[in-house]
Amino acid sequence: MFRLRSLRRALCAAAAALLLPLSAGLAGATDAAHAADAPGAGYWHTSGRQILDAAGQPVRIAGINWFGFETANHVVHGLWSRDYKSMIDQMRSLGYNTVRLPYSDDIFKSTTVPDSIDFSNGKNADLRGLNSLQVMDRIVAYAGQDGLKVILDRHRPDAGGQSALWYTSAVPESTWIADLKALAARYAANPAVIGIDLHNEPHDPACWGCGDVSVDWRLAAQRAGNAVLSVNPDLLVFVEGVQTYNGVSGWWGGNLMGVGQYPVQLSVPNRVVYSAHDYATSVAQQSWFSDPAFPANMPGVWDAYWGYIFKQNIAPVWVGEFGTTLVSTVDQKWLAALVDYLRPTSAYGADSFQWTFWSWNPDSGDTGGILKDDWVTVDTAKDGYLASVKAPLFPGTGGGGSGGGGGGTTASCAASYAVSSDWGSGFNAAVTVTNTGTAAIGSWRVSWTWSGSQQVTNMWNASYTQSGGTVTAVNAAHNGSVPAGGSVSFGFGGAPGGGAVPSVTCTAA
């Protein structure tokens, strides 16, 4: 979706519940033998309703959508404000382990170049002069170093808007498949890219199982999926639903009722993951929101549209998009119910639904994002709803952060402090912790002393104590593990503003 999300409409439903962040399982080892010990290493495959890593360990996608490559900017949004590495670091520090990157086929054109990238003060320096695909290369590489997996999402045929079918008069099926194969080949040697979402939100007249090759999305998904696997047989193939099946309509891409009778069958077994989208009233009003039983009615709705696939052990189910502005009480109840339906990691581990929240971006008009409009401040209410379904981080390749090396295997870290906004009576700041040693660290502690009367008013992604002007912040459960050379971040609000930036110390263990 992008829409500034006004292009979306359709039917279906979803829900959620909040709990506490979960401990991360990020492995710091960079060699294959040690990386294989941590869940998530290598390419993935499916087994029944679970996704397994290369070593057969179950994994859970708990991620975020970062859109922009599918728009007229031809690059992820927000680079007009921040460095791409700092945003990926922040995603990781919040406990997201996967990023879904929407794109359009326009990025394959030789004339396509990204715009709205800020290069001032050293930001995004290594993106200067690159085309859109080359920028994607850098984002994928850095995400992999940071321990994030990447799902590439063919969101639109072109930047002009969403299409009902996987092809248009300007972008035929042959172009769609050729571009999918090009991406599969481009990242064939990089297991950070775990798979491709073949097409975003097929909707009427798209059908499932009707047999008409011009509109049968299930048959098209088989053609495209087999083409992808012919280039890289290790990738997962993510297949969204349609809008209407046997006269019953749902959200665009969210109706997977036909899978039971007409499953997607690919040439390589254990590669299909079905994907549903689900939204709240900030996107569209639906009948189930006004049901007197709401929100208790929602699990039954989800069971019917897509949940049965997981519950009957047919295949894994990934809720590739769900989101809300979280303004209305109905939307708050919906999100709480959906998160609960997705199964808390503390109770079920990786035997759960997979998910990527919509969106990281604040400029999604009918949902907003995890980030607020300044592209720095975290919407802690939204992020908090997702805490119970966040899952362990994955092993990175170790070069993800901005830090340098250290001597021997002694645990060491460094921290940098930056004020992101100051309005006089208060301010927001972010602290980046970098592992400067040669081995992974399991925890960190950061301290500073203000020379003025500043007090922390709230903090996210770390816990803190304050005595006088001295603040000590300790990692949260999900971001204590940092690979050698990697970075994590936490943020806080304070008052009053106007204070000098203090010196910061970091201790690692």
Short mmCIF file of C-alpha atoms in Angstrom, two decimals:
data_model
loop_
_atom_site.label_atom_id
_atom_site.label_comp_id
_atom_site.label_asym_id
_atom_site.label_seq_id
_atom_site.Cartn_x
_atom_site.Cartn_y
_atom_site.Cartn_z
CA MET A 1 0.00 0.00 0.00
CA PHE A 2 1.20 3.56 -0.12
CA ARG A 3 -1.76 5.73 -0.75
CA LEU A 4 -0.66 8.53 1.27
CA ARG A 5 -3.08 5.81 1.62
CA SER A 6 -6.10 7.41 -0.02
CA LEU A 7 -6.01 4.99 -2.97
CA ARG A 8 -7.13 2.09 -0.83
CA ARG A 9 -10.61 0.70 -0.39
CA ALA A 10 -12.13 -2.80 0.06
CA LEU A 11 -13.26 -5.12 2.82
CA CYS A 12 -12.12 -7.54 5.59
CA ALA A 13 -10.81 -7.28 9.17
CA ALA A 14 -8.13 -7.80 11.87
CA ALA A 15 -7.08 -7.28 15.58
CA ALA A 16 -4.31 -7.21 18.35
CA ALA A 17 -3.07 -7.10 22.06
CA LEU A 18 -0.18 -5.55 23.89
CA LEU A 19 2.37 -6.93 26.25
CA LEU A 20 6.05 -6.38 26.91
CA PRO A 21 9.10 -6.48 24.60
CA LEU A 22 10.73 -9.84 24.17
CA SER A 23 14.36 -10.73 24.55
CA ALA A 24 16.36 -10.70 21.36
CA GLY A 25 18.23 -13.68 20.02
CA LEU A 26 20.75 -11.87 17.85
CA ALA A 27 23.97 -13.76 17.34
CA GLY A 28 27.10 -11.71 17.14
CA ALA A 29 29.26 -14.32 15.40
CA THR A 30 29.89 -13.60 11.78
CA ASP A 31 31.35 -16.90 10.63
CA ALA A 32 28.96 -19.50 9.21
CA ALA A 33 29.48 -22.02 11.99
CA HIS A 34 28.53 -19.63 14.77
CA ALA A 35 25.85 -17.81 12.79
CA ALA A 36 24.12 -21.12 12.19
CA ASP A 37 23.61 -21.46 15.95
CA ALA A 38 21.31 -18.40 16.03
CA PRO A 39 17.77 -18.61 14.60
CA GLY A 40 17.51 -16.95 11.21
CA ALA A 41 20.81 -17.84 9.57
CA GLY A 42 20.91 -18.61 5.86
CA TYR A 43 18.00 -19.05 3.49
CA TRP A 44 14.62 -20.10 4.82
CA HIS A 45 11.98 -22.67 3.93
CA THR A 46 8.57 -23.72 5.21
CA SER A 47 7.35 -26.74 7.11
CA GLY A 48 3.62 -26.85 7.64
CA ARG A 49 2.62 -23.52 9.20
CA GLN A 50 6.11 -22.58 10.30
CA ILE A 51 9.08 -20.91 8.60
CA LEU A 52 12.44 -22.57 9.34
CA ASP A 53 15.96 -21.25 8.84
CA ALA A 54 18.77 -23.07 7.08
CA ALA A 55 19.45 -25.13 10.21
CA GLY A 56 15.79 -26.10 10.62
CA GLN A 57 15.14 -23.72 13.51
CA PRO A 58 11.75 -21.94 13.51
CA VAL A 59 11.82 -18.19 12.96
CA ARG A 60 9.25 -15.42 13.24
CA ILE A 61 9.04 -12.42 10.92
CA ALA A 62 8.25 -9.41 13.11
CA GLY A 63 8.82 -6.44 10.91
CA ILE A 64 7.94 -3.11 9.38
CA ASN A 65 7.05 -1.69 5.96
CA TRP A 66 9.28 1.10 4.66
CA PHE A 67 7.76 2.43 1.47
CA GLY A 68 8.91 4.82 -1.24
CA PHE A 69 10.57 2.85 -4.05
CA GLU A 70 7.06 2.40 -5.50
CA THR A 71 6.37 6.16 -5.56
CA ALA A 72 7.52 8.99 -7.81
CA ASN A 73 10.51 9.44 -5.47
CA HIS A 74 11.79 6.02 -6.59
CA VAL A 75 13.48 5.53 -3.22
CA VAL A 76 12.42 4.89 0.36
CA HIS A 77 10.91 7.96 1.97
CA GLY A 78 12.54 9.92 4.73
CA LEU A 79 15.98 10.16 3.19
CA TRP A 80 15.17 13.84 2.70
CA SER A 81 15.43 14.01 6.50
CA ARG A 82 17.79 11.31 7.76
CA ASP A 83 20.61 8.98 6.85
CA TYR A 84 19.36 5.56 5.77
CA LYS A 85 21.69 3.75 8.13
CA SER A 86 20.36 5.61 11.16
CA MET A 87 16.82 4.58 10.26
CA ILE A 88 17.75 0.93 9.84
CA ASP A 89 19.62 1.06 13.15
CA GLN A 90 16.52 2.54 14.77
CA MET A 91 14.29 -0.19 13.35
CA ARG A 92 16.60 -2.77 14.86
CA SER A 93 16.77 -0.95 18.18
CA LEU A 94 12.98 -1.07 18.37
CA GLY A 95 13.04 -4.83 17.92
CA TYR A 96 11.89 -5.14 14.29
CA ASN A 97 13.72 -7.99 12.60
CA THR A 98 12.46 -7.68 9.00
CA VAL A 99 11.76 -4.84 6.57
CA ARG A 100 9.36 -5.07 3.64
CA LEU A 101 10.42 -2.82 0.77
CA PRO A 102 7.66 -1.96 -1.73
CA TYR A 103 8.79 -1.09 -5.26
CA SER A 104 7.34 -0.48 -8.72
CA ASP A 105 8.69 -1.76 -12.02
CA ASP A 106 9.73 1.82 -12.81
CA ILE A 107 12.94 1.29 -10.84
CA PHE A 108 14.17 -1.08 -13.56
CA LYS A 109 14.08 1.64 -16.20
CA SER A 110 17.48 3.07 -17.15
CA THR A 111 16.14 6.62 -16.83
CA THR A 112 14.90 6.18 -13.24
CA VAL A 113 16.88 7.98 -10.56
CA PRO A 114 15.94 8.58 -6.93
CA ASP A 115 15.14 12.06 -5.71
CA SER A 116 14.59 13.82 -2.38
CA ILE A 117 17.76 12.48 -0.78
CA ASP A 118 19.56 14.83 1.61
CA PHE A 119 23.35 14.67 1.36
CA SER A 120 24.08 17.53 3.75
CA ASN A 121 26.36 17.05 6.74
CA GLY A 122 27.49 13.66 5.45
CA LYS A 123 24.03 12.09 5.35
CA ASN A 124 23.52 9.29 2.82
CA ALA A 125 26.98 10.01 1.42
CA ASP A 126 27.39 6.58 -0.14
CA LEU A 127 24.13 6.94 -2.08
CA ARG A 128 25.25 9.94 -4.12
CA GLY A 129 25.12 9.27 -7.85
CA LEU A 130 23.39 5.88 -7.53
CA ASN A 131 20.25 4.82 -9.38
CA SER A 132 17.26 3.37 -7.55
CA LEU A 133 18.35 -0.25 -7.80
CA GLN A 134 21.81 0.63 -6.55
CA VAL A 135 20.29 2.44 -3.57
CA MET A 136 18.22 -0.66 -2.89
CA ASP A 137 21.47 -2.65 -2.95
CA ARG A 138 22.91 -0.42 -0.21
CA ILE A 139 19.80 -0.65 1.93
CA VAL A 140 19.64 -4.44 1.59
CA ALA A 141 23.34 -4.77 2.40
CA TYR A 142 23.16 -2.57 5.49
CA ALA A 143 19.96 -4.21 6.71
CA GLY A 144 21.67 -7.59 6.43
CA GLN A 145 24.68 -6.33 8.36
CA ASP A 146 22.31 -5.07 11.05
CA GLY A 147 20.57 -8.45 11.29
CA LEU A 148 17.38 -7.43 9.48
CA LYS A 149 15.88 -9.67 6.82
CA VAL A 150 14.36 -8.09 3.70
CA ILE A 151 11.19 -8.95 1.77
CA LEU A 152 10.93 -7.26 -1.63
CA ASP A 153 7.37 -6.31 -2.52
CA ARG A 154 6.28 -5.72 -6.09
CA HIS A 155 3.80 -3.08 -5.02
CA ARG A 156 2.79 -1.44 -8.29
CA PRO A 157 3.46 -1.80 -12.02
CA ASP A 158 4.49 1.87 -12.10
CA ALA A 159 4.63 4.82 -9.73
CA GLY A 160 1.23 6.06 -10.88
CA GLY A 161 -0.83 3.87 -8.60
CA GLN A 162 -2.04 0.45 -7.52
CA SER A 163 -3.40 -2.00 -10.11
CA ALA A 164 -6.11 -4.60 -9.65
CA LEU A 165 -4.23 -7.19 -11.68
CA TRP A 166 -0.54 -8.03 -11.84
CA TYR A 167 -0.27 -6.49 -15.31
CA THR A 168 -1.48 -3.40 -17.15
CA SER A 169 -1.44 -2.31 -20.78
CA ALA A 170 1.82 -0.47 -20.09
CA VAL A 171 3.43 -3.18 -17.95
CA PRO A 172 2.57 -6.64 -19.34
CA GLU A 173 2.96 -9.91 -17.49
CA SER A 174 6.21 -10.57 -19.32
CA THR A 175 7.75 -7.41 -17.81
CA TRP A 176 6.46 -8.30 -14.35
CA ILE A 177 8.06 -11.74 -14.51
CA ALA A 178 11.30 -10.51 -16.08
CA ASP A 179 11.73 -7.92 -13.32
CA LEU A 180 10.95 -10.48 -10.60
CA LYS A 181 13.61 -12.76 -12.04
CA ALA A 182 16.07 -9.87 -12.25
CA LEU A 183 15.62 -9.16 -8.53
CA ALA A 184 15.90 -12.85 -7.64
CA ALA A 185 19.17 -13.02 -9.56
CA ARG A 186 20.45 -9.71 -8.19
CA TYR A 187 20.25 -10.95 -4.59
CA ALA A 188 20.88 -14.63 -5.21
CA ALA A 189 24.05 -14.58 -3.11
CA ASN A 190 22.54 -12.55 -0.26
CA PRO A 191 20.37 -14.47 2.23
CA ALA A 192 19.35 -11.17 3.84
CA VAL A 193 16.70 -11.16 1.08
CA ILE A 194 14.48 -14.01 2.19
CA GLY A 195 11.81 -13.70 -0.47
CA ILE A 196 9.62 -11.71 -2.82
CA ASP A 197 5.98 -10.64 -2.41
CA LEU A 198 4.84 -11.21 -6.00
CA HIS A 199 2.19 -8.47 -6.28
CA ASN A 200 0.52 -6.18 -3.81
CA GLU A 201 -3.22 -6.39 -3.17
CA PRO A 202 -4.80 -8.08 -6.18
CA HIS A 203 -8.48 -7.12 -6.27
CA ASP A 204 -11.57 -7.35 -8.45
CA PRO A 205 -11.65 -8.57 -11.17
CA ALA A 206 -8.80 -10.79 -9.91
CA CYS A 207 -10.10 -14.22 -8.94
CA TRP A 208 -8.70 -17.27 -7.15
CA GLY A 209 -9.20 -20.65 -8.79
CA CYS A 210 -11.61 -19.53 -11.53
CA GLY A 211 -9.32 -20.88 -14.27
CA ASP A 212 -9.36 -17.77 -16.48
CA VAL A 213 -5.64 -17.13 -17.03
CA SER A 214 -6.25 -13.43 -17.63
CA VAL A 215 -7.64 -12.85 -14.12
CA ASP A 216 -6.85 -15.96 -12.04
CA TRP A 217 -4.31 -14.65 -9.55
CA ARG A 218 -3.53 -18.08 -8.17
CA LEU A 219 -2.39 -19.30 -11.61
CA ALA A 220 -0.40 -16.10 -12.18
CA ALA A 221 1.29 -16.52 -8.81
CA GLN A 222 2.34 -20.03 -9.82
CA ARG A 223 3.82 -18.76 -13.09
CA ALA A 224 5.69 -15.95 -11.40
CA GLY A 225 6.73 -18.01 -8.39
CA ASN A 226 8.22 -20.72 -10.58
CA ALA A 227 10.05 -18.07 -12.59
CA VAL A 228 11.58 -16.64 -9.40
CA LEU A 229 12.58 -20.09 -8.17
CA SER A 230 14.17 -20.93 -11.53
CA VAL A 231 16.68 -18.16 -10.80
CA ASN A 232 16.99 -18.58 -7.04
CA PRO A 233 15.37 -21.76 -5.65
CA ASP A 234 16.19 -20.69 -2.07
CA LEU A 235 13.75 -17.78 -1.91
CA LEU A 236 10.40 -17.77 -0.19
CA VAL A 237 7.48 -16.84 -2.44
CA PHE A 238 4.92 -14.64 -0.71
CA VAL A 239 1.44 -14.81 -2.26
CA GLU A 240 -1.29 -12.39 -1.26
CA GLY A 241 -5.00 -13.08 -1.49
CA VAL A 242 -7.63 -11.41 -3.66
CA GLN A 243 -10.66 -9.29 -2.84
CA THR A 244 -13.57 -11.61 -3.64
CA TYR A 245 -13.94 -15.39 -3.51
CA ASN A 246 -17.26 -17.17 -4.17
CA GLY A 247 -19.10 -13.88 -3.75
CA VAL A 248 -17.53 -13.01 -0.38
CA SER A 249 -15.43 -9.85 -0.41
CA GLY A 250 -12.58 -8.77 1.83
CA TRP A 251 -9.75 -6.28 1.93
CA TRP A 252 -7.72 -6.00 -1.25
CA GLY A 253 -5.21 -8.84 -1.08
CA GLY A 254 -6.77 -10.09 2.15
CA ASN A 255 -9.11 -12.83 0.96
CA LEU A 256 -7.38 -16.23 1.02
CA MET A 257 -10.55 -18.31 1.27
CA GLY A 258 -9.66 -20.16 -1.95
CA VAL A 259 -6.38 -21.60 -0.69
CA GLY A 260 -8.04 -24.63 0.90
CA GLN A 261 -9.41 -25.82 -2.44
CA TYR A 262 -6.86 -24.23 -4.75
CA PRO A 263 -3.41 -24.07 -3.12
CA VAL A 264 -0.49 -22.47 -4.89
CA GLN A 265 1.73 -25.27 -6.17
CA LEU A 266 5.32 -24.44 -7.10
CA SER A 267 8.14 -26.40 -8.68
CA VAL A 268 10.21 -26.20 -5.49
CA PRO A 269 8.41 -27.49 -2.40
CA ASN A 270 8.22 -25.65 0.93
CA ARG A 271 8.52 -22.15 -0.48
CA VAL A 272 4.99 -20.69 -0.34
CA VAL A 273 3.96 -18.23 2.37
CA TYR A 274 0.46 -16.81 2.09
CA SER A 275 0.02 -13.13 2.85
CA ALA A 276 -3.03 -11.25 4.11
CA HIS A 277 -3.62 -7.51 4.59
CA ASP A 278 -5.96 -6.15 7.24
CA TYR A 279 -6.90 -2.66 8.35
CA ALA A 280 -8.97 -0.59 10.74
CA THR A 281 -11.58 2.15 10.37
CA SER A 282 -9.01 4.83 9.54
CA VAL A 283 -8.69 3.02 6.18
CA ALA A 284 -12.32 1.98 5.63
CA GLN A 285 -15.49 1.27 7.59
CA GLN A 286 -16.56 -2.37 7.50
CA SER A 287 -19.61 -4.15 8.84
CA TRP A 288 -17.73 -6.12 11.48
CA PHE A 289 -16.62 -2.94 13.22
CA SER A 290 -20.25 -2.13 14.05
CA ASP A 291 -21.18 -5.70 15.02
CA PRO A 292 -22.52 -5.65 18.62
CA ALA A 293 -20.04 -8.45 19.40
CA PHE A 294 -17.02 -6.39 18.29
CA PRO A 295 -14.15 -6.99 18.98
CA ALA A 296 -14.98 -10.56 20.07
CA ASN A 297 -16.25 -11.24 16.53
CA MET A 298 -12.89 -10.53 14.91
CA PRO A 299 -11.12 -13.88 15.42
CA GLY A 300 -13.94 -15.56 13.53
CA VAL A 301 -13.56 -13.09 10.66
CA TRP A 302 -9.84 -13.67 10.47
CA ASP A 303 -10.26 -17.44 10.72
CA ALA A 304 -12.53 -17.37 7.68
CA TYR A 305 -10.39 -15.15 5.46
CA TRP A 306 -6.85 -16.38 6.21
CA GLY A 307 -6.33 -17.71 9.73
CA TYR A 308 -7.57 -21.19 8.86
CA ILE A 309 -4.50 -21.70 6.67
CA PHE A 310 -2.27 -21.44 9.72
CA LYS A 311 -4.62 -23.26 12.08
CA GLN A 312 -5.00 -26.19 9.69
CA ASN A 313 -1.22 -26.40 9.26
CA ILE A 314 -1.48 -25.78 5.50
CA ALA A 315 1.24 -23.14 5.26
CA PRO A 316 2.68 -20.14 7.08
CA VAL A 317 0.60 -16.96 7.04
CA TRP A 318 2.21 -13.53 6.97
CA VAL A 319 0.11 -10.44 7.66
CA GLY A 320 2.14 -8.28 5.33
CA GLU A 321 0.25 -5.08 6.10
CA PHE A 322 -1.89 -3.91 8.99
CA GLY A 323 -2.10 -0.44 10.43
CA THR A 324 -4.18 2.41 11.81
CA THR A 325 -3.92 6.00 12.93
CA LEU A 326 -4.95 4.60 16.34
CA VAL A 327 -7.18 7.64 16.94
CA SER A 328 -10.57 5.98 17.46
CA THR A 329 -11.48 3.61 20.26
CA VAL A 330 -12.65 1.09 17.66
CA ASP A 331 -9.23 1.11 16.03
CA GLN A 332 -7.51 0.67 19.38
CA LYS A 333 -9.69 -2.35 20.15
CA TRP A 334 -9.07 -3.72 16.67
CA LEU A 335 -5.30 -3.49 17.01
CA ALA A 336 -5.34 -5.03 20.48
CA ALA A 337 -7.48 -7.91 19.21
CA LEU A 338 -5.31 -8.49 16.12
CA VAL A 339 -2.06 -8.59 18.06
CA ASP A 340 -3.59 -11.14 20.41
CA TYR A 341 -4.77 -13.20 17.43
CA LEU A 342 -1.25 -13.14 15.95
CA ARG A 343 -0.08 -15.02 19.10
CA PRO A 344 2.31 -13.55 21.68
CA THR A 345 5.87 -14.72 21.21
CA SER A 346 6.29 -15.28 24.92
CA ALA A 347 3.61 -17.98 24.81
CA TYR A 348 4.04 -19.47 21.32
CA GLY A 349 7.55 -18.59 20.15
CA ALA A 350 7.91 -18.83 16.39
CA ASP A 351 4.84 -21.07 16.10
CA SER A 352 2.90 -17.93 15.30
CA PHE A 353 1.64 -15.73 12.50
CA GLN A 354 4.31 -13.72 10.68
CA TRP A 355 3.85 -9.94 10.31
CA THR A 356 5.12 -6.59 9.04
CA PHE A 357 3.34 -3.49 10.31
CA TRP A 358 2.25 -0.66 8.01
CA SER A 359 4.25 1.45 8.24
CA TRP A 360 7.60 2.88 9.32
CA ASN A 361 6.74 6.04 7.39
CA PRO A 362 4.68 8.80 9.02
CA ASP A 363 3.46 9.96 5.58
CA SER A 364 0.93 7.18 5.06
CA GLY A 365 -2.20 9.29 5.02
CA ASP A 366 -4.79 6.93 6.48
CA THR A 367 -2.56 5.07 8.96
CA GLY A 368 0.45 7.20 9.85
CA GLY A 369 3.51 5.29 11.00
CA ILE A 370 5.74 4.13 13.80
CA LEU A 371 7.70 7.35 13.29
CA LYS A 372 6.05 10.72 13.83
CA ASP A 373 6.19 13.54 11.32
CA ASP A 374 9.72 14.59 12.26
CA TRP A 375 10.94 11.19 11.01
CA VAL A 376 12.75 10.65 14.33
CA THR A 377 10.30 10.49 17.23
CA VAL A 378 8.71 7.09 17.86
CA ASP A 379 4.95 6.76 18.29
CA THR A 380 5.37 4.80 21.48
CA ALA A 381 1.66 3.98 21.70
CA LYS A 382 1.66 2.18 18.34
CA ASP A 383 4.99 0.55 18.97
CA GLY A 384 3.77 -0.58 22.38
CA TYR A 385 0.82 -2.46 20.92
CA LEU A 386 3.27 -4.58 18.92
CA ALA A 387 5.56 -5.42 21.82
CA SER A 388 4.07 -8.83 22.58
CA VAL A 389 4.51 -10.08 19.01
CA LYS A 390 8.03 -8.82 18.45
CA ALA A 391 10.51 -11.65 18.14
CA PRO A 392 14.23 -12.37 18.36
CA LEU A 393 16.56 -10.48 16.07
CA PHE A 394 18.60 -12.37 13.49
CA PRO A 395 22.37 -12.74 13.07
CA GLY A 396 23.93 -9.96 11.06
CA THR A 397 27.16 -9.86 9.12
CA GLY A 398 28.63 -7.51 11.71
CA GLY A 399 29.31 -4.32 9.78
CA GLY A 400 25.96 -2.69 10.36
CA GLY A 401 26.78 0.11 12.72
CA SER A 402 28.77 3.27 12.47
CA GLY A 403 31.38 2.23 15.01
CA GLY A 404 34.96 1.15 14.50
CA GLY A 405 36.97 -1.74 15.75
CA GLY A 406 38.37 -2.54 19.15
CA GLY A 407 41.28 -4.51 20.49
CA GLY A 408 41.19 -8.21 21.28
CA THR A 409 37.88 -9.66 22.40
CA THR A 410 37.27 -7.20 25.24
CA ALA A 411 33.68 -6.00 25.29
CA SER A 412 33.58 -2.30 24.52
CA CYS A 413 31.13 0.27 23.23
CA ALA A 414 30.82 3.95 22.43
CA ALA A 415 27.76 6.20 22.49
CA SER A 416 26.79 9.39 20.70
CA TYR A 417 24.11 11.83 21.88
CA ALA A 418 22.11 14.00 19.44
CA VAL A 419 19.23 16.41 20.08
CA SER A 420 16.56 15.89 17.40
CA SER A 421 14.23 18.72 18.45
CA ASP A 422 14.21 21.47 21.08
CA TRP A 423 11.28 23.79 21.71
CA GLY A 424 12.55 25.58 24.79
CA SER A 425 10.31 24.03 27.40
CA GLY A 426 11.37 20.53 26.35
CA PHE A 427 13.41 18.48 23.88
CA ASN A 428 13.82 15.07 22.27
CA ALA A 429 17.16 13.33 21.88
CA ALA A 430 18.55 10.05 20.55
CA VAL A 431 21.55 8.08 21.73
CA THR A 432 23.31 5.61 19.41
CA VAL A 433 25.29 2.79 21.03
CA THR A 434 28.00 1.22 18.88
CA ASN A 435 29.86 -2.02 19.64
CA THR A 436 33.50 -1.00 19.21
CA GLY A 437 34.87 -4.42 20.17
CA THR A 438 35.63 -7.47 18.04
CA ALA A 439 32.96 -9.74 19.52
CA ALA A 440 29.24 -9.42 20.16
CA ILE A 441 28.06 -7.79 23.38
CA GLY A 442 25.03 -8.97 25.31
CA SER A 443 24.19 -5.78 27.21
CA TRP A 444 25.17 -2.11 27.51
CA ARG A 445 24.85 0.81 29.89
CA VAL A 446 25.14 4.50 28.97
CA SER A 447 25.61 7.44 31.35
CA TRP A 448 25.83 11.20 31.11
CA THR A 449 25.53 14.21 33.40
CA TRP A 450 23.69 17.39 32.45
CA SER A 451 25.11 20.69 33.64
CA GLY A 452 21.63 22.20 33.89
CA SER A 453 18.31 21.21 35.47
CA GLN A 454 17.19 18.79 32.74
CA GLN A 455 15.10 15.79 33.70
CA VAL A 456 14.13 12.78 31.60
CA THR A 457 10.37 12.82 31.06
CA ASN A 458 10.10 9.56 29.10
CA MET A 459 12.43 7.07 27.43
CA TRP A 460 11.94 4.36 24.82
CA ASN A 461 14.06 1.30 24.00
CA ALA A 462 15.96 1.60 27.28
CA SER A 463 15.25 1.91 31.00
CA TYR A 464 16.81 4.63 33.11
CA THR A 465 17.54 6.04 36.53
CA GLN A 466 18.35 9.67 37.28
CA SER A 467 20.11 11.13 40.28
CA GLY A 468 20.52 14.87 40.13
CA GLY A 469 21.84 15.62 36.66
CA THR A 470 23.27 12.13 36.13
CA VAL A 471 21.27 9.71 33.94
CA THR A 472 22.07 6.03 33.50
CA ALA A 473 20.28 4.16 30.69
CA VAL A 474 20.33 0.37 30.33
CA ASN A 475 19.32 -1.60 27.24
CA ALA A 476 15.83 -3.01 26.83
CA ALA A 477 15.35 -6.77 26.53
CA HIS A 478 15.21 -6.65 22.73
CA ASN A 479 18.26 -4.50 21.97
CA GLY A 480 21.00 -5.57 24.38
CA SER A 481 22.71 -7.84 21.87
CA VAL A 482 24.87 -5.92 19.40
CA PRO A 483 27.24 -7.56 16.89
CA ALA A 484 30.80 -6.34 16.50
CA GLY A 485 30.64 -3.05 14.64
CA GLY A 486 26.85 -2.90 14.98
CA SER A 487 24.73 -0.15 16.47
CA VAL A 488 21.43 0.27 18.29
CA SER A 489 19.61 3.39 19.38
CA PHE A 490 17.29 4.62 22.09
CA GLY A 491 15.51 7.90 22.52
CA PHE A 492 14.03 10.06 25.22
CA GLY A 493 12.21 13.26 25.98
CA GLY A 494 13.43 15.76 28.54
CA ALA A 495 12.68 19.16 30.03
CA PRO A 496 13.52 21.96 29.98
CA GLY A 497 15.27 22.42 26.64
CA GLY A 498 18.23 24.54 25.75
CA GLY A 499 20.85 22.49 27.54
CA ALA A 500 24.32 21.73 26.24
CA VAL A 501 25.05 18.28 24.81
CA PRO A 502 26.79 16.30 27.55
CA SER A 503 29.64 13.86 27.16
CA VAL A 504 28.47 10.25 27.21
CA THR A 505 30.12 7.06 28.46
CA CYS A 506 29.26 3.51 27.49
CA THR A 507 29.94 0.23 29.28
CA ALA A 508 29.44 -3.15 27.58
CA ALA A 509 29.20 -6.72 28.79
#
